[in-house]
Tab-separated table of C-alpha atoms and ligand atoms in Angstrom:
chain	number	residue	atom	x	y	z
A	1	MET	CA	27.660	-22.599	-14.028
A	2	PRO	CA	28.955	-25.769	-12.337
A	3	LEU	CA	26.877	-26.717	-9.328
A	4	ASN	CA	29.520	-26.871	-6.620
A	5	HIS	CA	28.714	-26.430	-2.945
A	6	GLY	CA	29.231	-22.648	-3.005
A	7	ASN	CA	26.855	-22.215	-5.935
A	8	ILE	CA	24.189	-24.337	-4.300
A	9	LEU	CA	24.393	-22.129	-1.222
A	10	HIS	CA	24.131	-19.093	-3.470
A	11	LEU	CA	21.039	-20.499	-5.213
A	12	GLN	CA	19.454	-21.384	-1.896
A	13	LYS	CA	20.059	-17.864	-0.657
A	14	ALA	CA	18.537	-16.395	-3.834
A	15	LYS	CA	15.443	-18.522	-3.261
A	16	VAL	CA	15.135	-17.427	0.356
A	17	ASP	CA	15.635	-13.770	-0.598
A	18	ALA	CA	12.852	-14.009	-3.154
A	19	MET	CA	10.238	-15.257	-0.706
A	20	ILE	CA	7.647	-13.106	0.993
A	21	LYS	CA	8.922	-12.741	4.550
A	22	LEU	CA	6.067	-13.484	6.921
A	23	GLU	CA	5.787	-12.092	10.431
A	24	ILE	CA	2.829	-12.904	12.649
A	25	GLU	CA	1.946	-10.654	15.555
A	26	LYS	CA	-0.670	-11.263	18.258
A	27	SER	CA	-2.822	-8.205	17.598
A	28	PRO	CA	-3.426	-5.395	15.071
A	29	LEU	CA	-1.686	-3.017	17.498
A	30	LEU	CA	1.460	-5.147	17.509
A	31	VAL	CA	1.309	-5.296	13.683
A	32	ALA	CA	1.266	-1.494	13.657
A	33	LYS	CA	4.140	-1.256	16.153
A	34	LYS	CA	6.258	-3.707	14.135
A	35	ALA	CA	5.457	-1.830	10.905
A	36	SER	CA	6.385	1.509	12.469
A	37	LEU	CA	9.946	0.220	12.996
A	38	PHE	CA	10.387	0.127	9.212
A	39	TYR	CA	9.714	3.877	9.100
A	40	GLN	CA	11.951	4.650	12.072
A	41	GLU	CA	14.817	2.777	10.494
A	42	LEU	CA	14.344	4.127	6.981
A	43	LEU	CA	13.897	7.790	7.927
A	44	ALA	CA	16.870	7.635	10.310
A	45	GLN	CA	19.035	6.388	7.451
A	46	LYS	CA	17.450	8.416	4.670
A	47	PRO	CA	15.492	11.471	5.897
A	48	ASN	CA	14.292	12.311	2.375
A	49	ALA	CA	12.973	8.795	1.674
A	50	VAL	CA	10.077	8.355	-0.735
A	51	LEU	CA	7.185	6.668	1.072
A	52	GLY	CA	4.393	4.930	-0.823
A	53	LEU	CA	1.304	5.147	1.384
A	54	ALA	CA	-2.017	3.338	1.531
A	55	THR	CA	-5.451	4.129	2.935
A	56	GLY	CA	-8.279	1.899	4.187
A	57	SER	CA	-8.754	0.413	7.667
A	58	THR	CA	-5.488	-1.517	7.786
A	59	PRO	CA	-2.921	1.317	8.120
A	60	ILE	CA	-4.905	3.421	10.622
A	61	LEU	CA	-3.137	2.011	13.697
A	62	LEU	CA	0.232	2.326	11.965
A	63	TYR	CA	-0.416	6.003	11.257
A	64	LYS	CA	-1.382	6.474	14.932
A	65	GLU	CA	1.956	4.889	15.913
A	66	LEU	CA	3.841	7.154	13.508
A	67	VAL	CA	2.131	10.203	15.002
A	68	LYS	CA	3.142	9.045	18.513
A	69	LEU	CA	6.734	8.514	17.393
A	70	TYR	CA	6.768	11.961	15.833
A	71	GLU	CA	5.409	13.507	19.055
A	72	LYS	CA	8.166	11.732	21.016
A	73	LYS	CA	10.659	13.162	18.496
A	74	VAL	CA	11.740	9.659	17.505
A	75	ILE	CA	10.846	10.176	13.847
A	76	ASP	CA	11.099	13.181	11.579
A	77	PHE	CA	9.100	13.544	8.357
A	78	SER	CA	10.331	17.018	7.425
A	79	GLN	CA	12.119	15.817	4.306
A	80	ALA	CA	10.021	12.748	3.494
A	81	ILE	CA	8.162	12.557	0.199
A	82	CYS	CA	4.827	10.728	0.215
A	83	PHE	CA	2.926	9.196	-2.673
A	84	ASN	CA	-0.468	7.612	-2.189
A	85	LEU	CA	-1.476	4.528	-4.081
A	86	ASP	CA	-4.910	5.618	-5.128
A	87	GLU	CA	-7.927	7.900	-4.910
A	88	TYR	CA	-11.621	7.577	-5.683
A	89	CYS	CA	-12.866	9.226	-8.865
A	90	HIS	CA	-15.745	11.666	-9.159
A	91	ILE	CA	-15.807	12.817	-5.543
A	92	PRO	CA	-14.232	16.122	-4.494
A	93	LYS	CA	-10.952	15.877	-2.641
A	94	GLU	CA	-12.627	17.559	0.372
A	95	HIS	CA	-15.227	14.748	0.577
A	96	PRO	CA	-15.136	13.139	4.062
A	97	GLN	CA	-14.400	9.735	2.498
A	98	SER	CA	-11.820	10.824	-0.075
A	99	TYR	CA	-8.367	9.370	0.414
A	100	ASN	CA	-7.075	12.930	0.423
A	101	THR	CA	-9.216	13.665	3.526
A	102	PHE	CA	-8.178	10.327	5.056
A	103	MET	CA	-4.465	11.100	4.730
A	104	HIS	CA	-4.843	14.549	6.236
A	105	GLU	CA	-6.925	13.259	9.142
A	106	GLN	CA	-4.866	10.151	9.888
A	107	LEU	CA	-1.344	11.445	9.342
A	108	TYR	CA	-0.541	14.668	7.553
A	109	HIS	CA	-2.205	17.107	9.965
A	110	ALA	CA	-0.375	15.561	12.922
A	111	VAL	CA	3.219	15.279	11.686
A	112	ASN	CA	5.764	17.548	9.993
A	113	ILE	CA	5.355	16.311	6.422
A	114	SER	CA	5.594	19.289	4.117
A	115	SER	CA	2.433	19.673	2.002
A	116	LYS	CA	4.608	20.244	-1.078
A	117	ASN	CA	5.929	16.705	-0.580
A	118	THR	CA	2.585	14.896	-0.421
A	119	PHE	CA	1.100	13.492	-3.591
A	120	ILE	CA	-2.314	11.876	-4.054
A	121	PRO	CA	-3.965	11.312	-7.449
A	122	LYS	CA	-6.697	13.859	-8.153
A	123	GLY	CA	-9.819	11.802	-8.748
A	124	ASP	CA	-11.994	14.851	-9.345
A	125	GLU	CA	-10.117	16.057	-12.450
A	126	VAL	CA	-12.226	16.314	-15.606
A	127	ASP	CA	-9.479	14.785	-17.756
A	128	LEU	CA	-8.549	11.679	-15.772
A	129	SER	CA	-6.186	10.271	-18.380
A	130	LYS	CA	-4.182	13.517	-18.215
A	131	GLU	CA	-4.168	13.176	-14.416
A	132	CYS	CA	-2.801	9.614	-14.697
A	133	LYS	CA	0.034	10.874	-16.933
A	134	ARG	CA	0.771	13.716	-14.504
A	135	TYR	CA	0.956	11.291	-11.562
A	136	ASN	CA	3.181	8.886	-13.479
A	137	ALA	CA	5.513	11.758	-14.354
A	138	LEU	CA	5.721	12.773	-10.664
A	139	LEU	CA	6.529	9.192	-9.704
A	140	GLN	CA	9.227	9.115	-12.378
A	141	GLU	CA	10.682	12.376	-11.120
A	142	HIS	CA	10.791	11.430	-7.420
A	143	GLY	CA	10.867	7.620	-7.528
A	144	PRO	CA	11.593	4.878	-7.080
A	145	ILE	CA	9.640	4.518	-3.861
A	146	ASP	CA	11.865	3.470	-0.956
A	147	LEU	CA	9.156	1.816	1.120
A	148	GLN	CA	5.765	0.918	-0.306
A	149	LEU	CA	3.025	0.245	2.228
A	150	LEU	CA	0.199	-2.009	1.040
A	151	GLY	CA	-3.036	-3.409	2.381
A	152	ILE	CA	-4.723	-6.243	0.553
A	153	GLY	CA	-8.294	-6.452	-0.709
A	154	ARG	CA	-10.254	-9.607	0.041
A	155	ASN	CA	-10.151	-10.294	-3.703
A	156	GLY	CA	-6.360	-9.915	-3.776
A	157	HIS	CA	-6.166	-6.356	-5.077
A	158	VAL	CA	-3.206	-4.159	-4.163
A	159	GLY	CA	-3.680	-0.435	-4.657
A	160	PHE	CA	-6.776	-0.699	-6.849
A	161	ASN	CA	-5.200	-3.175	-9.222
A	162	GLU	CA	-8.242	-5.412	-9.384
A	163	PRO	CA	-8.184	-9.085	-10.465
A	164	ASN	CA	-8.315	-9.277	-14.250
A	165	THR	CA	-6.927	-11.122	-17.250
A	166	GLU	CA	-4.457	-8.258	-17.702
A	167	LEU	CA	-3.044	-5.772	-15.222
A	168	GLU	CA	-2.023	-2.172	-15.871
A	169	ILE	CA	1.613	-1.147	-15.751
A	170	GLY	CA	1.262	2.547	-14.874
A	171	THR	CA	-1.232	4.853	-13.158
A	172	HIS	CA	-4.684	4.237	-14.561
A	173	VAL	CA	-8.414	4.669	-14.041
A	174	VAL	CA	-10.028	1.481	-12.819
A	175	LYS	CA	-13.638	0.372	-12.672
A	176	LEU	CA	-13.881	-1.121	-9.202
A	177	LYS	CA	-15.134	-4.682	-8.875
A	178	ASP	CA	-18.523	-5.235	-7.226
A	179	GLU	CA	-16.893	-6.906	-4.213
A	180	THR	CA	-14.601	-3.890	-3.703
A	181	ILE	CA	-17.532	-1.457	-4.018
A	182	ASN	CA	-19.360	-3.608	-1.496
A	183	ASP	CA	-16.384	-3.623	0.913
A	184	ASN	CA	-15.992	0.160	0.551
A	185	SER	CA	-19.701	0.812	1.133
A	186	ARG	CA	-19.160	0.590	4.913
A	187	PHE	CA	-17.636	4.076	4.766
A	188	PHE	CA	-20.556	5.715	2.897
A	189	ASP	CA	-24.124	6.586	3.964
A	190	THR	CA	-25.855	5.276	0.826
A	191	ASP	CA	-24.923	2.716	-1.858
A	192	GLU	CA	-25.326	5.368	-4.591
A	193	GLU	CA	-22.548	7.422	-3.021
A	194	VAL	CA	-19.939	4.627	-3.108
A	195	PRO	CA	-17.448	5.437	-5.891
A	196	LYS	CA	-17.421	3.004	-8.813
A	197	TYR	CA	-14.108	4.212	-10.257
A	198	ALA	CA	-10.700	5.027	-8.825
A	199	ILE	CA	-7.264	6.137	-9.988
A	200	SER	CA	-4.573	3.682	-8.958
A	201	VAL	CA	-0.857	3.394	-9.507
A	202	GLY	CA	-0.010	0.360	-11.607
A	203	MET	CA	1.906	-2.789	-10.770
A	204	LYS	CA	5.152	-1.290	-12.059
A	205	THR	CA	5.189	1.449	-9.421
A	206	ILE	CA	4.558	-1.150	-6.723
A	207	LEU	CA	7.059	-3.692	-8.003
A	208	THR	CA	9.846	-1.174	-8.616
A	209	SER	CA	9.662	0.030	-4.988
A	210	LYS	CA	12.861	-0.801	-3.148
A	211	LYS	CA	11.045	-2.397	-0.220
A	212	ILE	CA	7.425	-3.468	0.267
A	213	LEU	CA	5.541	-3.728	3.538
A	214	LEU	CA	2.248	-5.575	3.206
A	215	LEU	CA	-0.102	-5.557	6.204
A	216	ALA	CA	-3.107	-7.809	6.783
A	217	VAL	CA	-5.273	-7.779	9.884
A	218	GLY	CA	-8.557	-9.401	10.847
A	219	LYS	CA	-10.162	-12.753	10.132
A	220	GLU	CA	-11.789	-11.442	6.942
A	221	LYS	CA	-8.258	-11.365	5.417
A	222	ALA	CA	-7.396	-14.948	6.426
A	223	THR	CA	-8.561	-16.559	3.154
A	224	ILE	CA	-6.737	-14.143	0.858
A	225	VAL	CA	-3.558	-14.319	2.967
A	226	LYS	CA	-3.588	-18.110	2.633
A	227	GLU	CA	-4.308	-17.881	-1.118
A	228	LEU	CA	-1.536	-15.330	-1.588
A	229	LEU	CA	1.083	-17.377	0.206
A	230	GLU	CA	0.075	-20.598	-1.538
A	231	SER	CA	-0.646	-19.263	-5.014
A	232	ARG	CA	1.487	-19.142	-8.094
A	233	ILE	CA	1.650	-15.830	-9.876
A	234	THR	CA	-1.697	-14.980	-11.436
A	235	THR	CA	-3.370	-11.739	-12.472
A	236	ASN	CA	-6.515	-13.128	-10.805
A	237	ILE	CA	-4.751	-12.361	-7.513
A	238	PRO	CA	-2.818	-9.152	-8.275
A	239	ALA	CA	-1.035	-9.436	-4.912
A	240	SER	CA	0.532	-12.683	-6.140
A	241	LEU	CA	2.819	-10.586	-8.371
A	242	LEU	CA	4.456	-9.494	-5.120
A	243	HIS	CA	6.156	-12.913	-5.121
A	244	LEU	CA	8.402	-11.390	-7.821
A	245	HIS	CA	9.753	-8.770	-5.431
A	246	SER	CA	12.977	-9.547	-3.597
A	247	ASP	CA	12.342	-7.474	-0.465
A	248	ILE	CA	8.791	-7.850	0.754
A	249	THR	CA	7.565	-8.388	4.306
A	250	LEU	CA	4.014	-9.398	5.135
A	251	ILE	CA	3.007	-8.624	8.704
A	252	CYS	CA	-0.245	-10.296	9.817
A	253	ASP	CA	-2.089	-10.446	13.067
A	254	GLU	CA	-3.069	-13.885	14.350
A	255	ALA	CA	-6.585	-13.598	12.913
A	256	ALA	CA	-5.319	-12.893	9.364
A	257	ALA	CA	-2.822	-15.733	9.720
A	258	SER	CA	-5.372	-18.154	11.207
A	259	LEU	CA	-5.696	-20.341	8.086
A	260	LEU	CA	-1.948	-20.775	7.537
B	301	F6R	C1	-6.032	1.628	-0.199
B	301	F6R	C2	-5.763	0.519	-1.101
B	301	F6R	C3	-6.495	-0.764	-1.001
B	301	F6R	C4	-6.632	-1.270	0.438
B	301	F6R	C5	-7.389	-2.578	0.463
B	301	F6R	C6	-7.620	-3.072	1.884
B	301	F6R	O1	-5.209	2.734	-0.497
B	301	F6R	O2	-4.969	0.682	-1.964
B	301	F6R	O3	-5.792	-1.722	-1.759
B	301	F6R	O4	-5.358	-1.443	0.998
B	301	F6R	O5	-8.638	-2.412	-0.157
B	301	F6R	O6	-8.485	-2.193	2.530
B	301	F6R	P1	-8.743	-2.288	4.106
B	301	F6R	O7	-7.455	-1.933	4.755
B	301	F6R	O8	-9.796	-1.253	4.370
B	301	F6R	O9	-9.171	-3.674	4.379
């Protein structure tokens, strides 16, 4: 292709489109408010959108915002389909710290999402490899995900795709890294209780989502946010694969962006 002016503009645009769009907000609350606009816009355009959802501390304020918007009748989840990224293994789904319990407490009980449209891997199944296949098949049937919400682990994990020499493509059982177990221990009474394994969707599910919304809040995320934005693509920072996606927005609060 000859490099005339028009083509150069086209190439420049392709480069810009491929970058992680960064938005910095003053506080975690403003991060949540900005993120909630993505849901307002998407569900207004496509009421039966497929939402990829995350757990952990990061999305809690966003879910509170979504509940408020639902109560004000600004947003309607009646046709939305929700898929969670992951679930701990070997704890019952009714456990207070299961991601199933988290989703019900933070969002599902308070909005009009139909329970037949909410999917979370079942980490308490005896045959976990069968469960991974079942979850993959559901994702195939309903996907691709329209909007995938992500938090980021301090070690760069997304979902529970932990840093490794190789990353999994589809839904899989993962042995959590010590640093992740340590980070998760704040939610459990004793160290013995903290799950060592989880089921997580693979990088393919994340990367084939139409749009990705990555949130990072707090100073403890500042180092990984800097590493992510400055790194090349490496499986040692699974989040770095997000550089391959053409429609990804990272919304940080000032603390998470403090090293940029
Ligand atoms: C949770 C998930 C994890 C978290 C990450 C950050 O469903 O997939 O990747 O997003 O561990 O956790 P918090 O938000 O607690 O810092």
